[in-house]
Amino acid sequence: MKITKLFQKTVFGIIALFGLIGISTSVLSINAVDSHLFREYESNSKGNARTIANSSVDIILNRDLSTLQSLIDQFVGNEGISYIYITNESGEFLAHTFVPGIPQSIIDSDVTKTDTVQRTIRGMGDFVEVASPILAGVAGAVHIGMDLKSVSMKIQAAIGAQVYLIAIVFFIGIFAAIWFVNFASKPIEMLQSYAVDLAKHEPVDQEKYRKLLERKDEAGDLARLYQYFSTVSDPNKLGEPSGTPSA
Amino acid sequence: MGSKLLGQASHLEGVSDTEIVLGTSAAFRGPSRGLGIELYRGSMAYFSHINEQGGLFGRNIVLKLYDDGYQPDPAVTNTTRLMVEDDVFALFGYVGTPTVTRVLPLLKKFQDRKFMLMFPFTGAQPQREFPYGDFAFNLRASYRQETEGLVDNFVGIGRDRIGVFYQADAYGRSGWEGVRNALAKYNLNIVGEATYRRGTKFTSNLRDQVEILKASQPKAIVCIGAYAACAAFLRDAIDRELQVPIANVSFVGSENLLKLIDDSQENSGDYTKFLVNSQVVPSYTDDTLPGVVEYDSFMEQYAPEVPVEFDDEQYATFDRSFVSLEGFLNAKLMTEILRRVGPSPTRADLESAVFSINEFDLGIGESVSFSANRRQGLDRVYYTVVQDGVFVPLRDWKGSFT
């Protein structure tokens, strides 16, 4: 695709503009998706913790820990949830999903607290742990650990999808701009060619330029003007026909 | 006309002129298939006998089987199919706590159709207590009773530092809770605990679990698991010199566990000398019990095979086992209940027929009774150790483990 010199700068300008839009949109989108999704995962996990906490009350009061275990088993693996444990009001572990055992760092921590904390568990990875009290804390608490690596992988995948889309729009935009510029520059190229042919003072193939001469736009007007100029011997004496152009 | 309508109505509840259909979802494939298959074989030994005698009121007792691989989700799907599509008379011969625990809400959902879960192979509490206790009848003793017995005996011989190795699910938690509550009677706590994932195979490495428990310096360990994982744990524990009594509850499938150890270890006696398994049925070698003699005879006569649809020829059945004896006793009691339901059985009559069982003799030295307040038939727990390659009754805890 040949681009006229006249429009090369325009094309470069368009690319620069699209690039700027693409990059700034990507940056904004990455930030928005990153913080939004992380908050959403955290919020979902808190919601799950609240759901389990609310569902656990009767089960704990009925002292049926196998049903409690069955309940939490159904949540593990959902939305980046890596582990769940439930403690009673004195911090005893009533149910959990750890294999091969409860990590020492969790045993050593104050499990009666329900603040959101970041944990590094040896051999398991980095986690954000949310918690929800059961019966306002008097019956214990539900703790849910989200794998940071898994969450960030999901966020990166979402960001990747956004950037991918922006990149596609960017390239389609550039190709469209080049095509449009090329489309717009074609009559000018033809006009230039026509003017050069006329300047040679040789018989011009009018059929070749028929479409140009029939155009209703500025290019057609200019072409017809050039044709007219070519028919006068002295362009300074417009309106005085000189008969046929000299051969 | 009346009988036709009755026939049609009965057919809708798993009963036709020639059959009464019970529905089963159990592990017939996967690492725990030995439990589902042996339980089924024991039941079929008795049902085959009844069917050969002309059935019950002219109807053969038929089991409609589905495999759940000991996984909760397939168990729920299978049970829905048994209730909605197959419209079986009752659910019978289920295996496992994580599966049964998830199935129980379905019984409540379809409570207007009066489905009952009969004699599941699990000692967990959910089907014994509110809110699902009214939808199930149990024959076997509970895990609470088994673990309490184990703890009482261990504490009684001075082994009061008890660790727990358990399956990370509802079954494991049920046993863990039993040990915890039993220790609480003595103001003791579980000294250490380690878990494994359901479906763990014998070839798995369980050394991490062994090290966790070893660090807590236990004097005994109670395992709440299935045979493949518990055999692997026993192997790794002995290999890493964690030489304390290692107990399993009845669900483990004692013969399958022993076979894995025997097949893989040259000196299997070194591995089994610390092993003690609780059982909820008497020893199948106890020929003083008429129920056991009958079981022995029927197993030999009918030689029940692996269900043909699940027979991949890789599973070698056992001539006798605790699990198949339990299946046999389940079937014997189920047959008696169906007899009491009468010649025109409906699900609505099932519960009252069960309640009519009072001091019923299964031939194992412990009678069975049910009532509105008693939905578990047996309470006795038996303890066994390995001697000459078979499980035999444990008579002397002190002599064996001190």
Tab-separated table of N, CA, C and O in Angstrom, chain A residues 164-236:
chain	number	residue	atom	x	y	z
A	164	TYR	N	-5.476	-7.386	24.963
A	164	TYR	CA	-5.598	-8.068	23.681
A	164	TYR	C	-6.648	-7.366	22.823
A	164	TYR	O	-6.430	-7.081	21.642
A	165	LEU	N	-7.779	-7.043	23.458
A	165	LEU	CA	-8.865	-6.374	22.744
A	165	LEU	C	-8.426	-4.985	22.280
A	165	LEU	O	-8.656	-4.590	21.128
A	166	ILE	N	-7.756	-4.271	23.197
A	166	ILE	CA	-7.286	-2.913	22.853
A	166	ILE	C	-6.287	-2.992	21.696
A	166	ILE	O	-6.318	-2.185	20.760
A	167	ALA	N	-5.395	-3.994	21.742
A	167	ALA	CA	-4.394	-4.140	20.682
A	167	ALA	C	-5.061	-4.421	19.344
A	167	ALA	O	-4.670	-3.869	18.310
A	168	ILE	N	-6.092	-5.245	19.381
A	168	ILE	CA	-6.808	-5.556	18.127
A	168	ILE	C	-7.447	-4.289	17.573
A	168	ILE	O	-7.317	-3.978	16.378
A	169	VAL	N	-8.102	-3.516	18.467
A	169	VAL	CA	-8.739	-2.257	18.038
A	169	VAL	C	-7.685	-1.303	17.478
A	169	VAL	O	-7.886	-0.644	16.451
A	170	PHE	N	-6.517	-1.271	18.156
A	170	PHE	CA	-5.404	-0.403	17.738
A	170	PHE	C	-4.962	-0.735	16.305
A	170	PHE	O	-4.870	0.135	15.442
A	171	PHE	N	-4.732	-2.019	16.060
A	171	PHE	CA	-4.237	-2.404	14.736
A	171	PHE	C	-5.315	-2.237	13.666
A	171	PHE	O	-5.022	-1.784	12.562
A	172	ILE	N	-6.548	-2.568	14.023
A	172	ILE	CA	-7.630	-2.355	13.050
A	172	ILE	C	-7.744	-0.871	12.734
A	172	ILE	O	-7.887	-0.461	11.575
A	173	GLY	N	-7.601	-0.011	13.762
A	173	GLY	CA	-7.674	1.441	13.587
A	173	GLY	C	-6.585	1.942	12.653
A	173	GLY	O	-6.834	2.753	11.747
A	174	ILE	N	-5.370	1.412	12.860
A	174	ILE	CA	-4.250	1.863	12.029
A	174	ILE	C	-4.457	1.445	10.572
A	174	ILE	O	-4.310	2.268	9.649
A	175	PHE	N	-4.828	0.208	10.399
A	175	PHE	CA	-5.046	-0.260	9.020
A	175	PHE	C	-6.188	0.501	8.366
A	175	PHE	O	-6.108	0.873	7.192
A	176	ALA	N	-7.216	0.779	9.138
A	176	ALA	CA	-8.349	1.538	8.597
A	176	ALA	C	-7.906	2.954	8.229
A	176	ALA	O	-8.263	3.480	7.158
A	177	ALA	N	-7.069	3.561	9.108
A	177	ALA	CA	-6.595	4.925	8.844
A	177	ALA	C	-5.755	4.960	7.574
A	177	ALA	O	-5.911	5.857	6.727
A	178	ILE	N	-4.864	3.963	7.464
A	178	ILE	CA	-4.008	3.921	6.262
A	178	ILE	C	-4.867	3.754	5.015
A	178	ILE	O	-4.661	4.419	3.989
A	179	TRP	N	-5.879	2.915	5.142
A	179	TRP	CA	-6.746	2.661	3.981
A	179	TRP	C	-7.503	3.921	3.594
A	179	TRP	O	-7.568	4.282	2.429
A	180	PHE	N	-8.021	4.598	4.620
A	180	PHE	CA	-8.781	5.831	4.337
A	180	PHE	C	-7.894	6.912	3.744
A	180	PHE	O	-8.272	7.612	2.808
A	181	VAL	N	-6.675	7.025	4.319
A	181	VAL	CA	-5.741	8.037	3.808
A	181	VAL	C	-5.381	7.715	2.364
A	181	VAL	O	-5.345	8.592	1.487
A	182	ASN	N	-5.139	6.460	2.137
A	182	ASN	CA	-4.800	6.026	0.789
A	182	ASN	C	-5.960	6.304	-0.166
A	182	ASN	O	-5.778	6.758	-1.297
A	183	PHE	N	-7.161	6.032	0.332
A	183	PHE	CA	-8.370	6.262	-0.462
A	183	PHE	C	-8.483	7.749	-0.820
A	183	PHE	O	-8.786	8.117	-1.957
A	184	ALA	N	-8.181	8.592	0.202
A	184	ALA	CA	-8.292	10.037	-0.017
A	184	ALA	C	-7.176	10.550	-0.930
A	184	ALA	O	-7.345	11.518	-1.671
A	185	SER	N	-6.011	9.890	-0.891
A	185	SER	CA	-4.869	10.412	-1.653
A	185	SER	C	-4.869	9.958	-3.109
A	185	SER	O	-4.164	10.504	-3.937
A	186	LYS	N	-5.660	8.989	-3.426
A	186	LYS	CA	-5.663	8.422	-4.789
A	186	LYS	C	-6.007	9.472	-5.859
A	186	LYS	O	-5.291	9.611	-6.861
A	187	PRO	N	-7.079	10.278	-5.703
A	187	PRO	CA	-7.404	11.308	-6.722
A	187	PRO	C	-6.286	12.330	-6.859
A	187	PRO	O	-6.031	12.828	-7.975
A	188	ILE	N	-5.591	12.591	-5.734
A	188	ILE	CA	-4.504	13.581	-5.805
A	188	ILE	C	-3.335	13.008	-6.614
A	188	ILE	O	-2.727	13.704	-7.431
A	189	GLU	N	-3.086	11.725	-6.388
A	189	GLU	CA	-2.051	11.045	-7.185
A	189	GLU	C	-2.398	11.135	-8.668
A	189	GLU	O	-1.555	11.442	-9.508
A	190	MET	N	-3.667	10.844	-8.956
A	190	MET	CA	-4.156	10.850	-10.347
A	190	MET	C	-4.044	12.259	-10.927
A	190	MET	O	-3.615	12.462	-12.062
A	191	LEU	N	-4.394	13.224	-10.086
A	191	LEU	CA	-4.337	14.631	-10.501
A	191	LEU	C	-2.900	15.021	-10.811
A	191	LEU	O	-2.614	15.687	-11.823
A	192	GLN	N	-2.005	14.555	-9.932
A	192	GLN	CA	-0.586	14.855	-10.136
A	192	GLN	C	-0.104	14.248	-11.468
A	192	GLN	O	0.572	14.902	-12.253
A	193	SER	N	-0.532	13.000	-11.694
A	193	SER	CA	-0.142	12.307	-12.914
A	193	SER	C	-0.696	13.033	-14.155
A	193	SER	O	-0.001	13.201	-15.159
A	194	TYR	N	-1.948	13.505	-14.006
A	194	TYR	CA	-2.617	14.214	-15.121
A	194	TYR	C	-1.883	15.519	-15.409
A	194	TYR	O	-1.609	15.849	-16.564
A	195	ALA	N	-1.538	16.216	-14.340
A	195	ALA	CA	-0.833	17.497	-14.511
A	195	ALA	C	0.519	17.282	-15.183
A	195	ALA	O	0.942	18.051	-16.068
A	196	VAL	N	1.212	16.228	-14.794
A	196	VAL	CA	2.521	15.936	-15.389
A	196	VAL	C	2.368	15.616	-16.861
A	196	VAL	O	3.129	16.114	-17.698
A	197	ASP	N	1.314	14.803	-17.167
A	197	ASP	CA	1.084	14.454	-18.576
A	197	ASP	C	0.770	15.690	-19.401
A	197	ASP	O	1.257	15.845	-20.531
A	198	LEU	N	-0.037	16.595	-18.815
A	198	LEU	CA	-0.381	17.831	-19.538
A	198	LEU	C	0.860	18.687	-19.730
A	198	LEU	O	1.059	19.302	-20.809
A	199	ALA	N	1.726	18.713	-18.738
A	199	ALA	CA	2.918	19.566	-18.807
A	199	ALA	C	3.893	19.095	-19.870
A	199	ALA	O	4.757	19.854	-20.312
A	200	LYS	N	3.742	17.850	-20.276
A	200	LYS	CA	4.651	17.332	-21.299
A	200	LYS	C	4.319	17.860	-22.688
A	200	LYS	O	5.056	17.621	-23.650
A	201	HIS	N	3.183	18.546	-22.823
A	201	HIS	CA	2.726	19.081	-24.104
A	201	HIS	C	2.654	18.004	-25.159
A	201	HIS	O	3.050	18.195	-26.307
A	202	GLU	N	2.200	16.872	-24.741
A	202	GLU	CA	1.981	15.750	-25.669
A	202	GLU	C	0.518	15.361	-25.587
A	202	GLU	O	-0.149	15.688	-24.593
A	203	PRO	N	0.009	14.647	-26.587
A	203	PRO	CA	-1.398	14.228	-26.507
A	203	PRO	C	-1.626	13.366	-25.275
A	203	PRO	O	-0.842	12.469	-24.990
A	204	VAL	N	-2.680	13.763	-24.584
A	204	VAL	CA	-2.973	13.053	-23.323
A	204	VAL	C	-4.117	12.070	-23.570
A	204	VAL	O	-5.079	12.389	-24.247
A	205	ASP	N	-3.946	10.872	-22.987
A	205	ASP	CA	-5.016	9.856	-23.087
A	205	ASP	C	-6.175	10.268	-22.177
A	205	ASP	O	-6.143	10.044	-20.964
A	206	GLN	N	-7.166	10.959	-22.770
A	206	GLN	CA	-8.273	11.512	-21.967
A	206	GLN	C	-9.091	10.398	-21.310
A	206	GLN	O	-9.645	10.573	-20.229
A	207	GLU	N	-9.128	9.251	-21.994
A	207	GLU	CA	-9.910	8.123	-21.435
A	207	GLU	C	-9.333	7.677	-20.088
A	207	GLU	O	-10.051	7.336	-19.158
A	208	LYS	N	-7.972	7.739	-19.997
A	208	LYS	CA	-7.292	7.333	-18.759
A	208	LYS	C	-7.733	8.197	-17.586
A	208	LYS	O	-7.810	7.751	-16.448
A	209	TYR	N	-8.004	9.481	-17.912
A	209	TYR	CA	-8.342	10.416	-16.823
A	209	TYR	C	-9.832	10.772	-16.819
A	209	TYR	O	-10.224	11.742	-16.210
A	210	ARG	N	-10.617	10.001	-17.542
A	210	ARG	CA	-12.048	10.320	-17.646
A	210	ARG	C	-12.730	10.366	-16.275
A	210	ARG	O	-13.423	11.320	-15.954
A	211	LYS	N	-12.432	9.336	-15.474
A	211	LYS	CA	-13.066	9.279	-14.153
A	211	LYS	C	-12.672	10.471	-13.291
A	211	LYS	O	-13.479	11.036	-12.559
A	212	LEU	N	-11.395	10.874	-13.444
A	212	LEU	CA	-10.907	12.028	-12.673
A	212	LEU	C	-11.634	13.288	-13.117
A	212	LEU	O	-12.083	14.081	-12.298
A	213	LEU	N	-11.776	13.442	-14.426
A	213	LEU	CA	-12.402	14.660	-14.968
A	213	LEU	C	-13.904	14.707	-14.665
A	213	LEU	O	-14.488	15.785	-14.618
A	214	GLU	N	-14.478	13.543	-14.431
A	214	GLU	CA	-15.918	13.511	-14.142
A	214	GLU	C	-16.226	13.675	-12.659
A	214	GLU	O	-17.374	13.769	-12.269
A	215	ARG	N	-15.213	13.661	-11.858
A	215	ARG	CA	-15.434	13.770	-10.405
A	215	ARG	C	-16.089	15.099	-10.047
A	215	ARG	O	-15.795	16.114	-10.671
A	216	LYS	N	-16.939	15.068	-9.057
A	216	LYS	CA	-17.661	16.267	-8.678
A	216	LYS	C	-16.987	16.996	-7.515
A	216	LYS	O	-17.509	17.959	-7.004
A	217	ASP	N	-15.852	16.481	-7.121
A	217	ASP	CA	-15.217	17.079	-5.941
A	217	ASP	C	-14.081	18.013	-6.361
A	217	ASP	O	-13.905	18.309	-7.539
A	218	GLU	N	-13.277	18.428	-5.381
A	218	GLU	CA	-12.194	19.378	-5.636
A	218	GLU	C	-11.181	18.816	-6.628
A	218	GLU	O	-10.634	19.543	-7.466
A	219	ALA	N	-10.924	17.527	-6.563
A	219	ALA	CA	-9.972	16.914	-7.492
A	219	ALA	C	-10.474	17.030	-8.922
A	219	ALA	O	-9.707	17.347	-9.844
A	220	GLY	N	-11.770	16.797	-9.119
A	220	GLY	CA	-12.369	16.918	-10.463
A	220	GLY	C	-12.280	18.357	-10.956
A	220	GLY	O	-11.937	18.613	-12.127
A	221	ASP	N	-12.598	19.315	-10.055
A	221	ASP	CA	-12.532	20.734	-10.414
A	221	ASP	C	-11.135	21.104	-10.851
A	221	ASP	O	-10.921	21.770	-11.882
A	222	LEU	N	-10.134	20.667	-10.055
A	222	LEU	CA	-8.744	20.989	-10.379
A	222	LEU	C	-8.328	20.358	-11.704
A	222	LEU	O	-7.642	20.981	-12.519
A	223	ALA	N	-8.773	19.099	-11.918
A	223	ALA	CA	-8.425	18.410	-13.164
A	223	ALA	C	-8.975	19.175	-14.364
A	223	ALA	O	-8.272	19.376	-15.370
A	224	ARG	N	-10.219	19.557	-14.209
A	224	ARG	CA	-10.838	20.296	-15.326
A	224	ARG	C	-10.162	21.657	-15.506
A	224	ARG	O	-9.968	22.138	-16.635
A	225	LEU	N	-9.733	22.283	-14.436
A	225	LEU	CA	-9.008	23.553	-14.501
A	225	LEU	C	-7.681	23.367	-15.226
A	225	LEU	O	-7.301	24.156	-16.102
A	226	TYR	N	-6.960	22.261	-14.848
A	226	TYR	CA	-5.689	21.974	-15.538
A	226	TYR	C	-5.923	21.767	-17.025
A	226	TYR	O	-5.150	22.236	-17.867
A	227	GLN	N	-7.030	21.078	-17.309
A	227	GLN	CA	-7.331	20.811	-18.728
A	227	GLN	C	-7.545	22.120	-19.483
A	227	GLN	O	-7.051	22.307	-20.583
A	228	TYR	N	-8.252	23.001	-18.733
A	228	TYR	CA	-8.529	24.312	-19.360
A	228	TYR	C	-7.224	25.085	-19.565
A	228	TYR	O	-6.980	25.637	-20.621
A	229	PHE	N	-6.395	25.089	-18.532
A	229	PHE	CA	-5.105	25.797	-18.652
A	229	PHE	C	-4.300	25.264	-19.823
A	229	PHE	O	-3.616	26.003	-20.514
A	230	SER	N	-4.407	23.971	-20.018
A	230	SER	CA	-3.594	23.372	-21.073
A	230	SER	C	-4.072	23.800	-22.465
A	230	SER	O	-3.356	23.652	-23.442
A	231	THR	N	-5.307	24.318	-22.516
A	231	THR	CA	-5.841	24.703	-23.827
A	231	THR	C	-5.536	26.157	-24.158
A	231	THR	O	-5.759	26.601	-25.284
A	232	VAL	N	-5.074	26.944	-23.214
A	232	VAL	CA	-4.736	28.360	-23.507
A	232	VAL	C	-3.236	28.481	-23.685
A	232	VAL	O	-2.454	27.808	-22.994
A	233	SER	N	-2.809	29.306	-24.686
A	233	SER	CA	-1.371	29.447	-24.964
A	233	SER	C	-0.685	30.252	-23.887
A	233	SER	O	0.454	29.988	-23.507
A	234	ASP	N	-1.444	31.270	-23.389
A	234	ASP	CA	-0.823	32.074	-22.320
A	234	ASP	C	-1.763	32.093	-21.129
A	234	ASP	O	-2.798	32.742	-21.147
A	235	PRO	N	-1.394	31.371	-20.156
A	235	PRO	CA	-2.295	31.297	-18.988
A	235	PRO	C	-2.588	32.630	-18.350
A	235	PRO	O	-3.572	32.815	-17.673
A	236	ASN	N	-1.717	33.623	-18.663
A	236	ASN	CA	-1.972	34.950	-18.081
A	236	ASN	C	-3.103	35.666	-18.791
A	236	ASN	O	-3.620	36.654	-18.309
